[in-house]
Amino acid sequence: MRSFKYYTATSWEDAVATLGKYKNAQIVAGGSDVLGWIKDELTGPGAPLADVLIDIRTIPNTSYINYDATAGLKLGALTTLTTVAESSDVQKNYPGLATAAVSPASPSIRNVGTIGGNIMQRPRCWYLRGANFPCYKKGGDFCFSVTGENQYHAILQGELCYIVHPSDTAPALISLNATANVMGPNGAKQIPFDQFFIGPRTNVLKETVLEHNEILTEIVVPPPAANTKSVFMKVTQRGVYDFALVSIAVAAQIVNGVWQDGRVVLGGVAPTPYRATDAEAALKGKKIDANVALQAAQDTLVKARPMSQNAYKVDIAKNIIVQAVTSLVS
Amino acid sequence: MKTILHLRVNGQDHEVYVAVHKTLLEVLREDLNLTGTKHGCELGECGTCTVLVDGEPVLSCLALPIELQGREITTVEGLADGATPHPLQTAFAELGAAQCGYCTPGVLMASKTLLDHNPHPSRDEIKHALAGNLCRCTGYAKIYEAVELASKT
């Protein structure tokens, strides 16, 4: 691994100030993504090789799960995925999030990987992760997946760059209407997760609205409304160490089998977690059955523009929408 | 950038002077001569470098030792009790649960945590706990049987 300077942050403000001082600094929490990035020696304007690592594990009180029936759920950004998945408060009130938190990677990675890191991780496109491919995301002027191997790439909202967002917890958090608490040079601010991620057309060099010197500090999930059900499902090729071919998070209020209101969010299909608003509109006010769910799936995937090798994802996405939606009433 | 680290490994305190960008795996093998822990993919995709930190399995290829000062690090060398092998080691030897053996140290460490938390795991619980430890020889059946045998001793 390349050498770097190592700082231990004492507070969020300290970490933000240090990030401001060093243009190529990276923060490290669990380290399972950032150290791999450094080892691969990936570099470019959107991915500078870190010469400074700022450890935020040394900041006090950053790993916690607080649940309150009126305030909802507060997760410290450095809470490990294992801790989130095993929390009885999360399992009981947000089953979709609990399942999403146990879905990434392997047990030993979830023991160090944090919920904040799972949201902020960089995409896994093999051209992006290959040092020899100067793609758009690394500041180049080409997307190698368009004419290359694109079986794991985007079927929705791809343009310029066809990455898919790799996070399992992000779709779950968007489905649950969660909000990010962010610390920056001007203090703390809140950003709803459905406005947190940006696609390549907005800025191909990054995946979120956060600036270099802004840090995700806390995740806030509102208390579930009455009759809310939530679910997370993920289709992978392998049982472990695998990112989603397609994943889905659904959270909805369902009364007597009728969808009152809710969110459907897909992972693994687009450069950001994909809020399937067409599906949500098709489901609103309907008594849920397989036909209604299939209509919601078709309304969503009619917009798909698969690449040369990933049309199979369209079928998976349709099927997973039907499965996830109907599972809420079974 | 080099620094002095105080690491507690297998119940012993060590002081090492190393570059901060060395991973725990590199410091264990190169500075502490604990070569039982193996280099694999180096990217967190195989599990052969698994060690325990405060009793929980982590991947030493993705851990920075500077962050682990004051924590209890256990490697495969710390598994036996003096000259007496750990029941897992005995079971793996008796059943031939190692083919090439390269994944074995990581598998043993992940299995130790499992049995510490859950002395009599089901086959599914064993599979879940060892999901992150890949065996290139695909010798999983013997590995599961050995963990089951150890759980009965």
PDB file of C-alpha atoms in Angstrom, chain A residues 40-268:
ATOM      1  CA  ASP A  40      -5.540  -0.375  -6.109  1.00  0.00           C
ATOM      2  CA  GLU A  41      -3.711   2.958  -6.596  1.00  0.00           C
ATOM      3  CA  LEU A  42      -6.721   4.515  -8.285  1.00  0.00           C
ATOM      4  CA  THR A  43      -6.219   8.152  -9.082  1.00  0.00           C
ATOM      5  CA  GLY A  44      -7.663  11.072 -11.008  1.00  0.00           C
ATOM      6  CA  PRO A  45      -9.489  14.338 -10.337  1.00  0.00           C
ATOM      7  CA  GLY A  46     -12.513  12.516  -8.986  1.00  0.00           C
ATOM      8  CA  ALA A  47     -10.458   9.982  -7.143  1.00  0.00           C
ATOM      9  CA  PRO A  48      -7.229  11.477  -5.840  1.00  0.00           C
ATOM     10  CA  LEU A  49      -4.870   8.966  -4.283  1.00  0.00           C
ATOM     11  CA  ALA A  50      -5.134   9.745  -0.582  1.00  0.00           C
ATOM     12  CA  ASP A  51      -1.916  11.184   0.833  1.00  0.00           C
ATOM     13  CA  VAL A  52      -3.582  11.867   4.175  1.00  0.00           C
ATOM     14  CA  LEU A  53      -5.950   9.579   6.055  1.00  0.00           C
ATOM     15  CA  ILE A  54      -8.094  11.139   8.756  1.00  0.00           C
ATOM     16  CA  ASP A  55      -9.274   8.519  11.200  1.00  0.00           C
ATOM     17  CA  ILE A  56     -12.711   9.430  12.532  1.00  0.00           C
ATOM     18  CA  ARG A  57     -12.993   6.368  14.784  1.00  0.00           C
ATOM     19  CA  THR A  58     -11.192   8.419  17.422  1.00  0.00           C
ATOM     20  CA  ILE A  59     -14.069  10.918  17.629  1.00  0.00           C
ATOM     21  CA  PRO A  60     -16.093  10.149  20.779  1.00  0.00           C
ATOM     22  CA  ASN A  61     -19.761   9.090  20.644  1.00  0.00           C
ATOM     23  CA  THR A  62     -20.071   8.282  16.959  1.00  0.00           C
ATOM     24  CA  SER A  63     -21.319   4.704  17.308  1.00  0.00           C
ATOM     25  CA  TYR A  64     -24.793   4.409  18.802  1.00  0.00           C
ATOM     26  CA  ILE A  65     -28.360   3.322  18.151  1.00  0.00           C
ATOM     27  CA  ASN A  66     -31.053   5.367  19.861  1.00  0.00           C
ATOM     28  CA  TYR A  67     -34.696   4.549  19.265  1.00  0.00           C
ATOM     29  CA  ASP A  68     -37.629   6.487  20.582  1.00  0.00           C
ATOM     30  CA  ALA A  69     -41.237   5.990  19.478  1.00  0.00           C
ATOM     31  CA  THR A  70     -41.714   9.732  18.895  1.00  0.00           C
ATOM     32  CA  ALA A  71     -38.247  10.807  17.731  1.00  0.00           C
ATOM     33  CA  GLY A  72     -37.534   7.704  15.677  1.00  0.00           C
ATOM     34  CA  LEU A  73     -34.157   6.092  15.132  1.00  0.00           C
ATOM     35  CA  LYS A  74     -30.780   7.780  15.361  1.00  0.00           C
ATOM     36  CA  LEU A  75     -27.728   5.904  14.145  1.00  0.00           C
ATOM     37  CA  GLY A  76     -24.223   7.192  14.707  1.00  0.00           C
ATOM     38  CA  ALA A  77     -22.462   7.071  11.350  1.00  0.00           C
ATOM     39  CA  LEU A  78     -19.738   4.831  12.762  1.00  0.00           C
ATOM     40  CA  THR A  79     -22.120   2.161  14.047  1.00  0.00           C
ATOM     41  CA  THR A  80     -21.046  -1.102  12.447  1.00  0.00           C
ATOM     42  CA  LEU A  81     -23.369  -2.944  10.101  1.00  0.00           C
ATOM     43  CA  THR A  82     -23.296  -5.917  12.485  1.00  0.00           C
ATOM     44  CA  THR A  83     -24.519  -3.709  15.328  1.00  0.00           C
ATOM     45  CA  VAL A  84     -27.297  -2.201  13.201  1.00  0.00           C
ATOM     46  CA  ALA A  85     -28.417  -5.610  11.933  1.00  0.00           C
ATOM     47  CA  GLU A  86     -28.461  -7.127  15.422  1.00  0.00           C
ATOM     48  CA  SER A  87     -30.286  -4.235  17.089  1.00  0.00           C
ATOM     49  CA  SER A  88     -33.680  -5.364  18.355  1.00  0.00           C
ATOM     50  CA  ASP A  89     -35.013  -1.811  17.912  1.00  0.00           C
ATOM     51  CA  VAL A  90     -34.030  -1.865  14.238  1.00  0.00           C
ATOM     52  CA  GLN A  91     -35.307  -5.412  13.692  1.00  0.00           C
ATOM     53  CA  LYS A  92     -38.639  -4.642  15.311  1.00  0.00           C
ATOM     54  CA  ASN A  93     -39.383  -1.216  13.833  1.00  0.00           C
ATOM     55  CA  TYR A  94     -37.429  -1.198  10.572  1.00  0.00           C
ATOM     56  CA  PRO A  95     -37.111  -4.802   9.387  1.00  0.00           C
ATOM     57  CA  GLY A  96     -36.149  -3.658   5.884  1.00  0.00           C
ATOM     58  CA  LEU A  97     -33.157  -1.774   7.259  1.00  0.00           C
ATOM     59  CA  ALA A  98     -32.117  -4.703   9.479  1.00  0.00           C
ATOM     60  CA  THR A  99     -32.088  -7.014   6.459  1.00  0.00           C
ATOM     61  CA  ALA A 100     -30.229  -4.463   4.357  1.00  0.00           C
ATOM     62  CA  ALA A 101     -27.561  -4.098   7.060  1.00  0.00           C
ATOM     63  CA  VAL A 102     -26.842  -7.824   7.128  1.00  0.00           C
ATOM     64  CA  SER A 103     -26.645  -8.059   3.320  1.00  0.00           C
ATOM     65  CA  PRO A 104     -23.264  -6.523   2.365  1.00  0.00           C
ATOM     66  CA  ALA A 105     -19.986  -8.427   2.081  1.00  0.00           C
ATOM     67  CA  SER A 106     -19.186 -10.935   4.824  1.00  0.00           C
ATOM     68  CA  PRO A 107     -19.509 -11.182   8.623  1.00  0.00           C
ATOM     69  CA  SER A 108     -15.938 -10.005   9.261  1.00  0.00           C
ATOM     70  CA  ILE A 109     -16.370  -6.987   6.993  1.00  0.00           C
ATOM     71  CA  ARG A 110     -19.699  -6.105   8.617  1.00  0.00           C
ATOM     72  CA  ASN A 111     -17.868  -6.226  11.971  1.00  0.00           C
ATOM     73  CA  VAL A 112     -15.763  -3.228  10.899  1.00  0.00           C
ATOM     74  CA  GLY A 113     -17.827  -1.712   8.078  1.00  0.00           C
ATOM     75  CA  THR A 114     -19.965   1.186   9.253  1.00  0.00           C
ATOM     76  CA  ILE A 115     -23.433   2.316   8.232  1.00  0.00           C
ATOM     77  CA  GLY A 116     -21.941   5.666   7.200  1.00  0.00           C
ATOM     78  CA  GLY A 117     -19.310   3.933   5.115  1.00  0.00           C
ATOM     79  CA  ASN A 118     -21.880   1.709   3.460  1.00  0.00           C
ATOM     80  CA  ILE A 119     -23.698   4.845   2.317  1.00  0.00           C
ATOM     81  CA  MET A 120     -20.534   6.726   1.275  1.00  0.00           C
ATOM     82  CA  GLN A 121     -18.677   3.828  -0.411  1.00  0.00           C
ATOM     83  CA  ARG A 122     -17.509   4.362  -3.984  1.00  0.00           C
ATOM     84  CA  PRO A 123     -19.014   2.314  -6.832  1.00  0.00           C
ATOM     85  CA  ARG A 124     -17.604  -1.059  -7.838  1.00  0.00           C
ATOM     86  CA  CYS A 125     -17.536  -0.698 -11.647  1.00  0.00           C
ATOM     87  CA  TRP A 126     -14.517  -2.746 -12.722  1.00  0.00           C
ATOM     88  CA  TYR A 127     -13.296  -0.023 -15.060  1.00  0.00           C
ATOM     89  CA  LEU A 128     -13.485   2.535 -12.267  1.00  0.00           C
ATOM     90  CA  ARG A 129     -11.635   0.070  -9.999  1.00  0.00           C
ATOM     91  CA  GLY A 130      -8.991  -0.676 -12.612  1.00  0.00           C
ATOM     92  CA  ALA A 131      -6.016   1.703 -12.513  1.00  0.00           C
ATOM     93  CA  ASN A 132      -5.523   1.391 -16.292  1.00  0.00           C
ATOM     94  CA  PHE A 133      -8.918   2.795 -17.291  1.00  0.00           C
ATOM     95  CA  PRO A 134      -9.080   6.624 -17.293  1.00  0.00           C
ATOM     96  CA  CYS A 135     -12.873   6.735 -17.173  1.00  0.00           C
ATOM     97  CA  TYR A 136     -15.138   9.754 -16.630  1.00  0.00           C
ATOM     98  CA  LYS A 137     -15.262   9.125 -12.914  1.00  0.00           C
ATOM     99  CA  LYS A 138     -11.483   9.300 -12.642  1.00  0.00           C
ATOM    100  CA  GLY A 139     -11.485  12.532 -14.681  1.00  0.00           C
ATOM    101  CA  GLY A 140     -11.082  10.905 -18.104  1.00  0.00           C
ATOM    102  CA  ASP A 141     -13.306  11.308 -21.143  1.00  0.00           C
ATOM    103  CA  PHE A 142     -14.616   7.812 -21.822  1.00  0.00           C
ATOM    104  CA  CYS A 143     -16.882   5.177 -20.325  1.00  0.00           C
ATOM    105  CA  PHE A 144     -15.320   1.790 -21.009  1.00  0.00           C
ATOM    106  CA  SER A 145     -18.497  -0.088 -20.101  1.00  0.00           C
ATOM    107  CA  VAL A 146     -20.443   1.227 -23.116  1.00  0.00           C
ATOM    108  CA  THR A 147     -18.446  -0.854 -25.574  1.00  0.00           C
ATOM    109  CA  GLY A 148     -17.017  -3.224 -22.984  1.00  0.00           C
ATOM    110  CA  GLU A 149     -18.161  -5.638 -20.309  1.00  0.00           C
ATOM    111  CA  ASN A 150     -21.335  -4.122 -18.923  1.00  0.00           C
ATOM    112  CA  GLN A 151     -23.244  -7.040 -17.406  1.00  0.00           C
ATOM    113  CA  TYR A 152     -23.309  -5.390 -13.959  1.00  0.00           C
ATOM    114  CA  HIS A 153     -23.934  -1.836 -15.099  1.00  0.00           C
ATOM    115  CA  ALA A 154     -26.914   0.512 -15.076  1.00  0.00           C
ATOM    116  CA  ILE A 155     -30.217  -0.131 -16.820  1.00  0.00           C
ATOM    117  CA  LEU A 156     -31.816   3.110 -15.637  1.00  0.00           C
ATOM    118  CA  GLN A 157     -30.531   6.694 -15.669  1.00  0.00           C
ATOM    119  CA  GLY A 158     -27.129   5.820 -17.075  1.00  0.00           C
ATOM    120  CA  GLU A 159     -25.544   8.626 -19.042  1.00  0.00           C
ATOM    121  CA  LEU A 160     -21.837   9.387 -19.469  1.00  0.00           C
ATOM    122  CA  CYS A 161     -21.094   6.887 -16.742  1.00  0.00           C
ATOM    123  CA  TYR A 162     -23.036   3.663 -16.162  1.00  0.00           C
ATOM    124  CA  ILE A 163     -22.085   2.744 -12.624  1.00  0.00           C
ATOM    125  CA  VAL A 164     -24.659   1.326 -10.267  1.00  0.00           C
ATOM    126  CA  HIS A 165     -24.793   2.515  -6.716  1.00  0.00           C
ATOM    127  CA  PRO A 166     -23.410  -0.312  -4.566  1.00  0.00           C
ATOM    128  CA  SER A 167     -25.032   0.363  -1.178  1.00  0.00           C
ATOM    129  CA  ASP A 168     -27.615  -1.982   0.325  1.00  0.00           C
ATOM    130  CA  THR A 169     -28.546   0.289   3.215  1.00  0.00           C
ATOM    131  CA  ALA A 170     -29.081   3.411   1.067  1.00  0.00           C
ATOM    132  CA  PRO A 171     -32.228   2.072  -0.698  1.00  0.00           C
ATOM    133  CA  ALA A 172     -33.593   0.960   2.681  1.00  0.00           C
ATOM    134  CA  LEU A 173     -32.960   4.375   4.217  1.00  0.00           C
ATOM    135  CA  ILE A 174     -34.583   6.192   1.293  1.00  0.00           C
ATOM    136  CA  SER A 175     -37.610   3.888   1.505  1.00  0.00           C
ATOM    137  CA  LEU A 176     -37.912   4.801   5.189  1.00  0.00           C
ATOM    138  CA  ASN A 177     -37.685   8.553   4.464  1.00  0.00           C
ATOM    139  CA  ALA A 178     -34.453   8.862   6.433  1.00  0.00           C
ATOM    140  CA  THR A 179     -32.313  11.991   6.690  1.00  0.00           C
ATOM    141  CA  ALA A 180     -28.559  12.487   6.784  1.00  0.00           C
ATOM    142  CA  ASN A 181     -26.989  14.721   9.391  1.00  0.00           C
ATOM    143  CA  VAL A 182     -23.876  16.236   7.876  1.00  0.00           C
ATOM    144  CA  MET A 183     -21.058  18.272   9.407  1.00  0.00           C
ATOM    145  CA  GLY A 184     -19.275  20.831   7.275  1.00  0.00           C
ATOM    146  CA  PRO A 185     -17.280  24.050   7.582  1.00  0.00           C
ATOM    147  CA  ASN A 186     -20.479  26.001   8.252  1.00  0.00           C
ATOM    148  CA  GLY A 187     -21.740  23.626  10.907  1.00  0.00           C
ATOM    149  CA  ALA A 188     -24.325  20.871  10.855  1.00  0.00           C
ATOM    150  CA  LYS A 189     -27.082  20.465   8.276  1.00  0.00           C
ATOM    151  CA  GLN A 190     -29.742  17.931   7.340  1.00  0.00           C
ATOM    152  CA  ILE A 191     -30.195  16.362   3.915  1.00  0.00           C
ATOM    153  CA  PRO A 192     -33.016  13.880   3.180  1.00  0.00           C
ATOM    154  CA  PHE A 193     -31.524  10.732   1.676  1.00  0.00           C
ATOM    155  CA  ASP A 194     -33.698  10.979  -1.397  1.00  0.00           C
ATOM    156  CA  GLN A 195     -31.822  14.214  -2.223  1.00  0.00           C
ATOM    157  CA  PHE A 196     -28.437  12.910  -1.045  1.00  0.00           C
ATOM    158  CA  PHE A 197     -27.263  11.000  -4.117  1.00  0.00           C
ATOM    159  CA  ILE A 198     -26.441  12.544  -7.493  1.00  0.00           C
ATOM    160  CA  GLY A 199     -26.050  11.013 -10.910  1.00  0.00           C
ATOM    161  CA  PRO A 200     -23.252  11.459 -13.449  1.00  0.00           C
ATOM    162  CA  ARG A 201     -25.016  14.290 -15.297  1.00  0.00           C
ATOM    163  CA  THR A 202     -24.987  16.414 -12.136  1.00  0.00           C
ATOM    164  CA  ASN A 203     -21.363  15.602 -11.282  1.00  0.00           C
ATOM    165  CA  VAL A 204     -19.657  12.535 -12.662  1.00  0.00           C
ATOM    166  CA  LEU A 205     -16.775  12.815 -10.184  1.00  0.00           C
ATOM    167  CA  LYS A 206     -18.818  11.988  -7.106  1.00  0.00           C
ATOM    168  CA  GLU A 207     -21.964  10.143  -6.018  1.00  0.00           C
ATOM    169  CA  THR A 208     -23.384  12.380  -3.299  1.00  0.00           C
ATOM    170  CA  VAL A 209     -24.077  16.068  -2.753  1.00  0.00           C
ATOM    171  CA  LEU A 210     -21.412  16.202  -0.036  1.00  0.00           C
ATOM    172  CA  GLU A 211     -18.398  18.419  -0.654  1.00  0.00           C
ATOM    173  CA  HIS A 212     -14.855  17.288   0.089  1.00  0.00           C
ATOM    174  CA  ASN A 213     -14.937  18.803   3.567  1.00  0.00           C
ATOM    175  CA  GLU A 214     -18.392  17.586   4.580  1.00  0.00           C
ATOM    176  CA  ILE A 215     -18.906  14.380   6.570  1.00  0.00           C
ATOM    177  CA  LEU A 216     -21.956  12.218   7.186  1.00  0.00           C
ATOM    178  CA  THR A 217     -22.269  12.073  10.975  1.00  0.00           C
ATOM    179  CA  GLU A 218     -25.668  10.612  11.800  1.00  0.00           C
ATOM    180  CA  ILE A 219     -28.614   8.890  10.158  1.00  0.00           C
ATOM    181  CA  VAL A 220     -32.097   9.788  11.382  1.00  0.00           C
ATOM    182  CA  VAL A 221     -35.081   7.604  10.498  1.00  0.00           C
ATOM    183  CA  PRO A 222     -38.538   8.885  11.418  1.00  0.00           C
ATOM    184  CA  PRO A 223     -40.745   6.645  13.547  1.00  0.00           C
ATOM    185  CA  PRO A 224     -42.713   4.294  11.330  1.00  0.00           C
ATOM    186  CA  ALA A 225     -46.235   5.527  10.641  1.00  0.00           C
ATOM    187  CA  ALA A 226     -49.067   3.269  11.773  1.00  0.00           C
ATOM    188  CA  ASN A 227     -49.463   0.094   9.670  1.00  0.00           C
ATOM    189  CA  THR A 228     -46.026   0.488   8.078  1.00  0.00           C
ATOM    190  CA  LYS A 229     -44.358  -2.586   6.712  1.00  0.00           C
ATOM    191  CA  SER A 230     -40.866  -2.650   5.273  1.00  0.00           C
ATOM    192  CA  VAL A 231     -38.820  -5.198   3.404  1.00  0.00           C
ATOM    193  CA  PHE A 232     -35.419  -5.464   1.700  1.00  0.00           C
ATOM    194  CA  MET A 233     -34.514  -8.053  -0.926  1.00  0.00           C
ATOM    195  CA  LYS A 234     -31.312  -8.536  -2.898  1.00  0.00           C
ATOM    196  CA  VAL A 235     -30.468 -10.724  -5.861  1.00  0.00           C
ATOM    197  CA  THR A 236     -26.792 -11.718  -6.110  1.00  0.00           C
ATOM    198  CA  GLN A 237     -24.767 -14.270  -8.008  1.00  0.00           C
ATOM    199  CA  ARG A 238     -22.948 -15.438  -4.888  1.00  0.00           C
ATOM    200  CA  GLY A 239     -24.264 -15.924  -1.368  1.00  0.00           C
ATOM    201  CA  VAL A 240     -21.553 -13.749   0.147  1.00  0.00           C
ATOM    202  CA  TYR A 241     -19.111 -10.982  -0.835  1.00  0.00           C
ATOM    203  CA  ASP A 242     -21.436  -9.796  -3.515  1.00  0.00           C
ATOM    204  CA  PHE A 243     -22.984  -6.538  -4.544  1.00  0.00           C
ATOM    205  CA  ALA A 244     -26.575  -6.497  -5.722  1.00  0.00           C
ATOM    206  CA  LEU A 245     -27.445  -7.382  -9.276  1.00  0.00           C
ATOM    207  CA  VAL A 246     -30.710  -5.799  -8.241  1.00  0.00           C
ATOM    208  CA  SER A 247     -31.922  -4.977  -4.752  1.00  0.00           C
ATOM    209  CA  ILE A 248     -35.155  -3.452  -3.527  1.00  0.00           C
ATOM    210  CA  ALA A 249     -36.365  -1.705  -0.422  1.00  0.00           C
ATOM    211  CA  VAL A 250     -40.065  -1.114   0.074  1.00  0.00           C
ATOM    212  CA  ALA A 251     -41.732   0.624   3.005  1.00  0.00           C
ATOM    213  CA  ALA A 252     -45.436   1.269   2.894  1.00  0.00           C
ATOM    214  CA  GLN A 253     -48.511   1.791   5.027  1.00  0.00           C
ATOM    215  CA  ILE A 254     -50.945  -0.938   4.181  1.00  0.00           C
ATOM    216  CA  VAL A 255     -54.463  -1.149   5.632  1.00  0.00           C
ATOM    217  CA  ASN A 256     -56.639  -4.176   4.875  1.00  0.00           C
ATOM    218  CA  GLY A 257     -54.358  -5.030   1.994  1.00  0.00           C
ATOM    219  CA  VAL A 258     -54.646  -1.560   0.446  1.00  0.00           C
ATOM    220  CA  TRP A 259     -51.473   0.452  -0.240  1.00  0.00           C
ATOM    221  CA  GLN A 260     -52.036   3.862   1.404  1.00  0.00           C
ATOM    222  CA  ASP A 261     -48.653   5.426   0.845  1.00  0.00           C
ATOM    223  CA  GLY A 262     -45.119   4.177   0.502  1.00  0.00           C
ATOM    224  CA  ARG A 263     -41.811   4.131  -1.259  1.00  0.00           C
ATOM    225  CA  VAL A 264     -40.189   1.666  -3.623  1.00  0.00           C
ATOM    226  CA  VAL A 265     -36.415   2.014  -4.084  1.00  0.00           C
ATOM    227  CA  LEU A 266     -34.194  -0.138  -6.288  1.00  0.00           C
ATOM    228  CA  GLY A 267     -30.457  -0.722  -5.868  1.00  0.00           C
ATOM    229  CA  GLY A 268     -28.004  -2.049  -8.424  1.00  0.00           C
TER     230      GLY A 268
END
